[in-house]
Amino acid sequence: MGVFSGVPASIMGTGMYVPKKVITNEDISKMVDTSDEWIRERTGILRRHLAEKGELTSDVAEKAAREALEDAGVTPEDLDMVIVATNSPDTIFPGVAPKVQGMLGANRAGAFDVQSGCTGGVYAMAMAASGIASGIWKKVLVIGAEVLSPLVDWTDRNTCILFGDGAGAMVLGAAEEGGGRFISTELRSDGEKHDQITFRGGLVENPASQETVEKGLHYVEMKGNEVFRFVNRIIPPFLRQFCLNSGIEPEAIEWWFFHQANQRIIERAAERLGIQPEKVIINIDEYGNTSAASVFIALYEFLREDRVKKGDRLLFTAFGAGMTYGGIIYEA
Ligand code: UT7
């Protein structure tokens, strides 16, 4: 893992979509034994957007994708590849990416899903940038999309307070003269901790049965506090070393896009890295944890605020089921 060489890959356009339905901490405190104060203080979340019944991951992905294509001035026929990072695919197969490719009429493009926990979005960006760097792809649509709400146990206060639905997308292409470019990436996994965030039911290990339903195996399960401690321990030194391996001091990163899992995790990591709070993008208050979509949504909103300047460095980082983690640096 390391520094990109070959054709520089640039972000040409971005898009996002979140469902209209909003559910507040107050709403959740009527469903499980929790409170607005607890959720706010422990996570930073105030509300999250949830899909309507029948609104699928491919639907939210398509909406974000259409906006990204328009923003980039790229037509679906121009695309060489569609990559969707998701942990809540409509079905285990086909993947979401082929469905979206079909919905868009991206007739020349291949399509595949990346399923790597909440880190999937960062993995997908790295795949897309690598494909462009190598010259095999010219234009790639990368989407992070989740409809996790049907996979969440709304009687489990450990998980139901956290997650939200939504999608973010970006179109990547070969950088034009003076355009931005991806600089470097580092993708990691600690599979010995594969039991920390799971969705166990309905596949090879636990084929669907009356028993799997009764045991609640068709829901997201998370050892929240263990994940919290793992991330606090691993992520700050990983990011420091990643920056140094990229030839960049952490202080020289202008904007930090952490996976929006928990505001306390983000603030602690930033503090340990000596990052000024104003350089850290936070929107977990509005969307909760949208898993593989979170860094895309954060970037979309940030770009619309017109704060980014030519040459600014943006670092995207995420962690999640696997346990996977990783980072990618972009120079605007
Ligand atoms: O996106 C993938 C990666 N995921 C993450 O990064 C999530 C990481 N983990 C977290 O964000 C946090 O661990 C949680 C927000 C899930 C939980 O926060 P915590 O500070 O780790 O709480 P805890 O599990 O240590 O629980 C502390 C107390 C316990 O009560 P006692 O034993 O001290 O009496 C829990 O039973 O808080 C209680 N508790 C709650 N109380 C009200 C746990 N969940 C809730 C709740 N409302 N929703």
mmCIF file of N, CA, C and O and ligand atoms in Angstrom, residues 32-35 38-39 42-43 118 157-158 161-163 197 222-228 231 259-262 264-265 289 291 319-321 323, ligand 1:
data_model
loop_
_atom_site.group_PDB
_atom_site.id
_atom_site.type_symbol
_atom_site.label_atom_id
_atom_site.label_comp_id
_atom_site.label_asym_id
_atom_site.label_seq_id
_atom_site.Cartn_x
_atom_site.Cartn_y
_atom_site.Cartn_z
ATOM 1 N N VAL A 32 -37.221 2.380 22.951
ATOM 2 C CA VAL A 32 -36.324 1.625 23.835
ATOM 3 C C VAL A 32 -35.957 2.493 25.031
ATOM 4 O O VAL A 32 -36.203 3.705 25.025
ATOM 5 N N ASP A 33 -35.328 1.862 26.041
ATOM 6 C CA ASP A 33 -34.983 2.571 27.266
ATOM 7 C C ASP A 33 -33.719 3.411 27.037
ATOM 8 O O ASP A 33 -32.592 2.958 27.264
ATOM 9 N N THR A 34 -33.924 4.626 26.524
ATOM 10 C CA THR A 34 -32.806 5.535 26.290
ATOM 11 C C THR A 34 -33.337 6.956 26.401
ATOM 12 O O THR A 34 -34.511 7.157 26.732
ATOM 13 N N SER A 35 -32.471 7.932 26.145
ATOM 14 C CA SER A 35 -32.930 9.321 26.224
ATOM 15 C C SER A 35 -32.171 10.159 25.214
ATOM 16 O O SER A 35 -31.058 9.799 24.790
ATOM 17 N N TRP A 38 -28.744 10.995 26.627
ATOM 18 C CA TRP A 38 -27.730 9.920 26.564
ATOM 19 C C TRP A 38 -27.179 9.817 25.139
ATOM 20 O O TRP A 38 -25.963 9.784 24.935
ATOM 21 N N ILE A 39 -28.057 9.785 24.174
ATOM 22 C CA ILE A 39 -27.607 9.584 22.783
ATOM 23 C C ILE A 39 -26.738 10.763 22.336
ATOM 24 O O ILE A 39 -25.672 10.598 21.753
ATOM 25 N N ARG A 42 -23.323 10.661 24.311
ATOM 26 C CA ARG A 42 -22.442 9.511 24.031
ATOM 27 C C ARG A 42 -22.087 9.364 22.563
ATOM 28 O O ARG A 42 -21.135 8.670 22.234
ATOM 29 N N THR A 43 -22.885 9.964 21.669
ATOM 30 C CA THR A 43 -22.639 9.722 20.230
ATOM 31 C C THR A 43 -22.582 10.995 19.387
ATOM 32 O O THR A 43 -22.022 10.974 18.303
ATOM 33 N N CYS A 118 -17.994 -0.534 7.497
ATOM 34 C CA CYS A 118 -18.105 0.914 7.258
ATOM 35 C C CYS A 118 -16.906 1.441 6.483
ATOM 36 O O CYS A 118 -16.952 2.545 5.949
ATOM 37 N N ARG A 157 -31.151 -1.251 22.131
ATOM 38 C CA ARG A 157 -30.682 0.139 22.282
ATOM 39 C C ARG A 157 -29.188 0.293 21.981
ATOM 40 O O ARG A 157 -28.702 1.406 21.833
ATOM 41 N N ASN A 158 -28.460 -0.841 21.958
ATOM 42 C CA ASN A 158 -27.025 -0.757 21.636
ATOM 43 C C ASN A 158 -26.782 -0.373 20.187
ATOM 44 O O ASN A 158 -25.727 0.154 19.856
ATOM 45 N N ILE A 161 -29.941 3.179 18.089
ATOM 46 C CA ILE A 161 -29.739 4.626 18.243
ATOM 47 C C ILE A 161 -28.751 5.179 17.214
ATOM 48 O O ILE A 161 -28.700 6.384 16.984
ATOM 49 N N LEU A 162 -27.955 4.272 16.629
ATOM 50 C CA LEU A 162 -26.777 4.730 15.879
ATOM 51 C C LEU A 162 -26.990 4.968 14.390
ATOM 52 O O LEU A 162 -26.469 5.928 13.828
ATOM 53 N N PHE A 163 -27.707 4.038 13.749
ATOM 54 C CA PHE A 163 -27.604 3.985 12.286
ATOM 55 C C PHE A 163 -28.650 4.824 11.559
ATOM 56 O O PHE A 163 -29.763 5.013 12.024
ATOM 57 N N ILE A 197 -18.549 -6.783 15.037
ATOM 58 C CA ILE A 197 -19.769 -6.245 14.395
ATOM 59 C C ILE A 197 -20.200 -7.299 13.375
ATOM 60 O O ILE A 197 -19.433 -7.630 12.463
ATOM 61 N N MET A 222 -23.555 -5.672 17.592
ATOM 62 C CA MET A 222 -22.286 -4.952 17.762
ATOM 63 C C MET A 222 -21.838 -4.952 19.218
ATOM 64 O O MET A 222 -22.639 -4.682 20.113
ATOM 65 N N LYS A 223 -20.562 -5.295 19.424
ATOM 66 C CA LYS A 223 -19.983 -5.153 20.763
ATOM 67 C C LYS A 223 -19.452 -3.724 20.852
ATOM 68 O O LYS A 223 -18.255 -3.473 20.661
ATOM 69 N N GLY A 224 -20.392 -2.802 21.074
ATOM 70 C CA GLY A 224 -20.117 -1.375 20.895
ATOM 71 C C GLY A 224 -18.898 -0.878 21.645
ATOM 72 O O GLY A 224 -18.041 -0.197 21.084
ATOM 73 N N ASN A 225 -18.819 -1.243 22.929
ATOM 74 C CA ASN A 225 -17.730 -0.695 23.721
ATOM 75 C C ASN A 225 -16.373 -1.272 23.297
ATOM 76 O O ASN A 225 -15.362 -0.569 23.310
ATOM 77 N N GLU A 226 -16.363 -2.551 22.879
ATOM 78 C CA GLU A 226 -15.095 -3.132 22.377
ATOM 79 C C GLU A 226 -14.664 -2.442 21.093
ATOM 80 O O GLU A 226 -13.483 -2.190 20.873
ATOM 81 N N VAL A 227 -15.648 -2.157 20.224
ATOM 82 C CA VAL A 227 -15.336 -1.441 18.972
ATOM 83 C C VAL A 227 -14.781 -0.063 19.305
ATOM 84 O O VAL A 227 -13.766 0.376 18.751
ATOM 85 N N PHE A 228 -15.439 0.589 20.231
ATOM 86 C CA PHE A 228 -15.033 1.933 20.663
ATOM 87 C C PHE A 228 -13.568 1.921 21.101
ATOM 88 O O PHE A 228 -12.752 2.743 20.669
ATOM 89 N N VAL A 231 -11.069 1.140 18.173
ATOM 90 C CA VAL A 231 -10.864 2.286 17.273
ATOM 91 C C VAL A 231 -10.000 3.352 17.957
ATOM 92 O O VAL A 231 -9.063 3.888 17.356
ATOM 93 N N HIS A 259 -14.991 8.561 9.346
ATOM 94 C CA HIS A 259 -16.278 7.851 9.320
ATOM 95 C C HIS A 259 -17.098 8.330 10.512
ATOM 96 O O HIS A 259 -16.604 8.360 11.646
ATOM 97 N N GLN A 260 -18.355 8.690 10.224
ATOM 98 C CA GLN A 260 -19.201 9.287 11.262
ATOM 99 C C GLN A 260 -19.851 8.177 12.091
ATOM 100 O O GLN A 260 -21.018 7.838 11.904
ATOM 101 N N ALA A 261 -19.065 7.598 12.994
ATOM 102 C CA ALA A 261 -19.570 6.488 13.825
ATOM 103 C C ALA A 261 -19.993 6.990 15.188
ATOM 104 O O ALA A 261 -20.977 6.506 15.754
ATOM 105 N N ASN A 262 -19.213 7.929 15.711
ATOM 106 C CA ASN A 262 -19.464 8.422 17.054
ATOM 107 C C ASN A 262 -18.618 9.686 17.219
ATOM 108 O O ASN A 262 -17.412 9.657 17.005
ATOM 109 N N ARG A 264 -17.634 11.207 19.795
ATOM 110 C CA ARG A 264 -16.570 11.096 20.814
ATOM 111 C C ARG A 264 -15.329 10.420 20.239
ATOM 112 O O ARG A 264 -14.207 10.785 20.551
ATOM 113 N N ILE A 265 -15.543 9.376 19.396
ATOM 114 C CA ILE A 265 -14.398 8.689 18.771
ATOM 115 C C ILE A 265 -13.631 9.685 17.901
ATOM 116 O O ILE A 265 -12.404 9.775 17.948
ATOM 117 N N ASN A 289 -24.950 7.237 11.907
ATOM 118 C CA ASN A 289 -23.897 6.456 11.255
ATOM 119 C C ASN A 289 -24.478 5.826 9.983
ATOM 120 O O ASN A 289 -25.267 4.894 10.060
ATOM 121 N N SER A 291 -22.747 4.292 7.822
ATOM 122 C CA SER A 291 -21.822 3.213 7.450
ATOM 123 C C SER A 291 -20.988 3.579 6.214
ATOM 124 O O SER A 291 -20.349 4.620 6.205
ATOM 125 N N PHE A 319 -13.528 2.907 9.663
ATOM 126 C CA PHE A 319 -13.276 1.663 10.403
ATOM 127 C C PHE A 319 -14.612 0.974 10.567
ATOM 128 O O PHE A 319 -15.654 1.633 10.602
ATOM 129 N N GLY A 320 -14.593 -0.358 10.621
ATOM 130 C CA GLY A 320 -15.869 -1.047 10.779
ATOM 131 C C GLY A 320 -15.724 -2.550 10.738
ATOM 132 O O GLY A 320 -14.611 -3.088 10.889
ATOM 133 N N ALA A 321 -16.853 -3.224 10.521
ATOM 134 C CA ALA A 321 -16.922 -4.691 10.614
ATOM 135 C C ALA A 321 -15.770 -5.328 9.870
ATOM 136 O O ALA A 321 -15.430 -4.956 8.754
ATOM 137 N N MET A 323 -12.451 -6.655 11.715
ATOM 138 C CA MET A 323 -12.499 -5.205 11.691
ATOM 139 C C MET A 323 -11.576 -4.672 10.595
ATOM 140 O O MET A 323 -10.405 -5.027 10.558
HETATM 141 O O1 UT7 B 1 -19.594 2.093 12.275
HETATM 142 C C1 UT7 B 1 -18.940 0.942 12.678
HETATM 143 C C2 UT7 B 1 -18.128 1.190 13.870
HETATM 144 N N1 UT7 B 1 -18.972 1.367 15.020
HETATM 145 C C3 UT7 B 1 -18.571 2.152 15.997
HETATM 146 O O2 UT7 B 1 -17.530 2.764 15.895
HETATM 147 C C4 UT7 B 1 -19.394 2.204 17.245
HETATM 148 C C5 UT7 B 1 -18.466 2.323 18.394
HETATM 149 N N2 UT7 B 1 -19.138 2.270 19.711
HETATM 150 C C6 UT7 B 1 -19.872 3.294 20.179
HETATM 151 O O3 UT7 B 1 -20.140 4.269 19.495
HETATM 152 C C7 UT7 B 1 -20.267 3.226 21.641
HETATM 153 O O4 UT7 B 1 -19.656 2.110 22.222
HETATM 154 C C8 UT7 B 1 -21.789 3.164 21.872
HETATM 155 C C9 UT7 B 1 -22.420 4.494 21.518
HETATM 156 C C10 UT7 B 1 -22.405 2.045 21.060
HETATM 157 C C11 UT7 B 1 -22.053 2.904 23.368
HETATM 158 O O5 UT7 B 1 -21.422 3.930 24.142
HETATM 159 P P1 UT7 B 1 -20.477 3.521 25.357
HETATM 160 O O6 UT7 B 1 -20.025 4.786 25.964
HETATM 161 O O7 UT7 B 1 -19.428 2.574 24.854
HETATM 162 O O8 UT7 B 1 -21.489 2.818 26.330
HETATM 163 P P2 UT7 B 1 -21.404 1.371 27.003
HETATM 164 O O9 UT7 B 1 -21.781 0.314 26.032
HETATM 165 O O10 UT7 B 1 -20.084 1.239 27.730
HETATM 166 O O11 UT7 B 1 -22.522 1.492 28.079
HETATM 167 C C12 UT7 B 1 -22.461 2.435 29.193
HETATM 168 C C13 UT7 B 1 -23.766 2.405 29.948
HETATM 169 C C14 UT7 B 1 -24.220 1.001 30.293
HETATM 170 O O12 UT7 B 1 -24.914 1.059 31.540
HETATM 171 P P3 UT7 B 1 -24.187 0.646 32.907
HETATM 172 O O13 UT7 B 1 -23.767 -0.781 32.710
HETATM 173 O O14 UT7 B 1 -23.005 1.571 33.039
HETATM 174 O O15 UT7 B 1 -25.253 0.849 33.926
HETATM 175 C C15 UT7 B 1 -25.209 0.657 29.205
HETATM 176 O O16 UT7 B 1 -26.143 -0.318 29.605
HETATM 177 O O17 UT7 B 1 -24.815 2.944 29.141
HETATM 178 C C16 UT7 B 1 -25.867 1.992 28.985
HETATM 179 N N3 UT7 B 1 -26.402 2.124 27.641
HETATM 180 C C17 UT7 B 1 -27.407 2.971 27.342
HETATM 181 N N4 UT7 B 1 -28.135 3.814 28.094
HETATM 182 C C18 UT7 B 1 -29.070 4.556 27.484
HETATM 183 C C19 UT7 B 1 -25.995 1.507 26.491
HETATM 184 N N5 UT7 B 1 -26.717 1.931 25.457
HETATM 185 C C20 UT7 B 1 -27.615 2.843 25.949
HETATM 186 C C21 UT7 B 1 -28.603 3.638 25.374
HETATM 187 N N6 UT7 B 1 -29.309 4.477 26.165
HETATM 188 N N7 UT7 B 1 -28.869 3.601 24.056
#
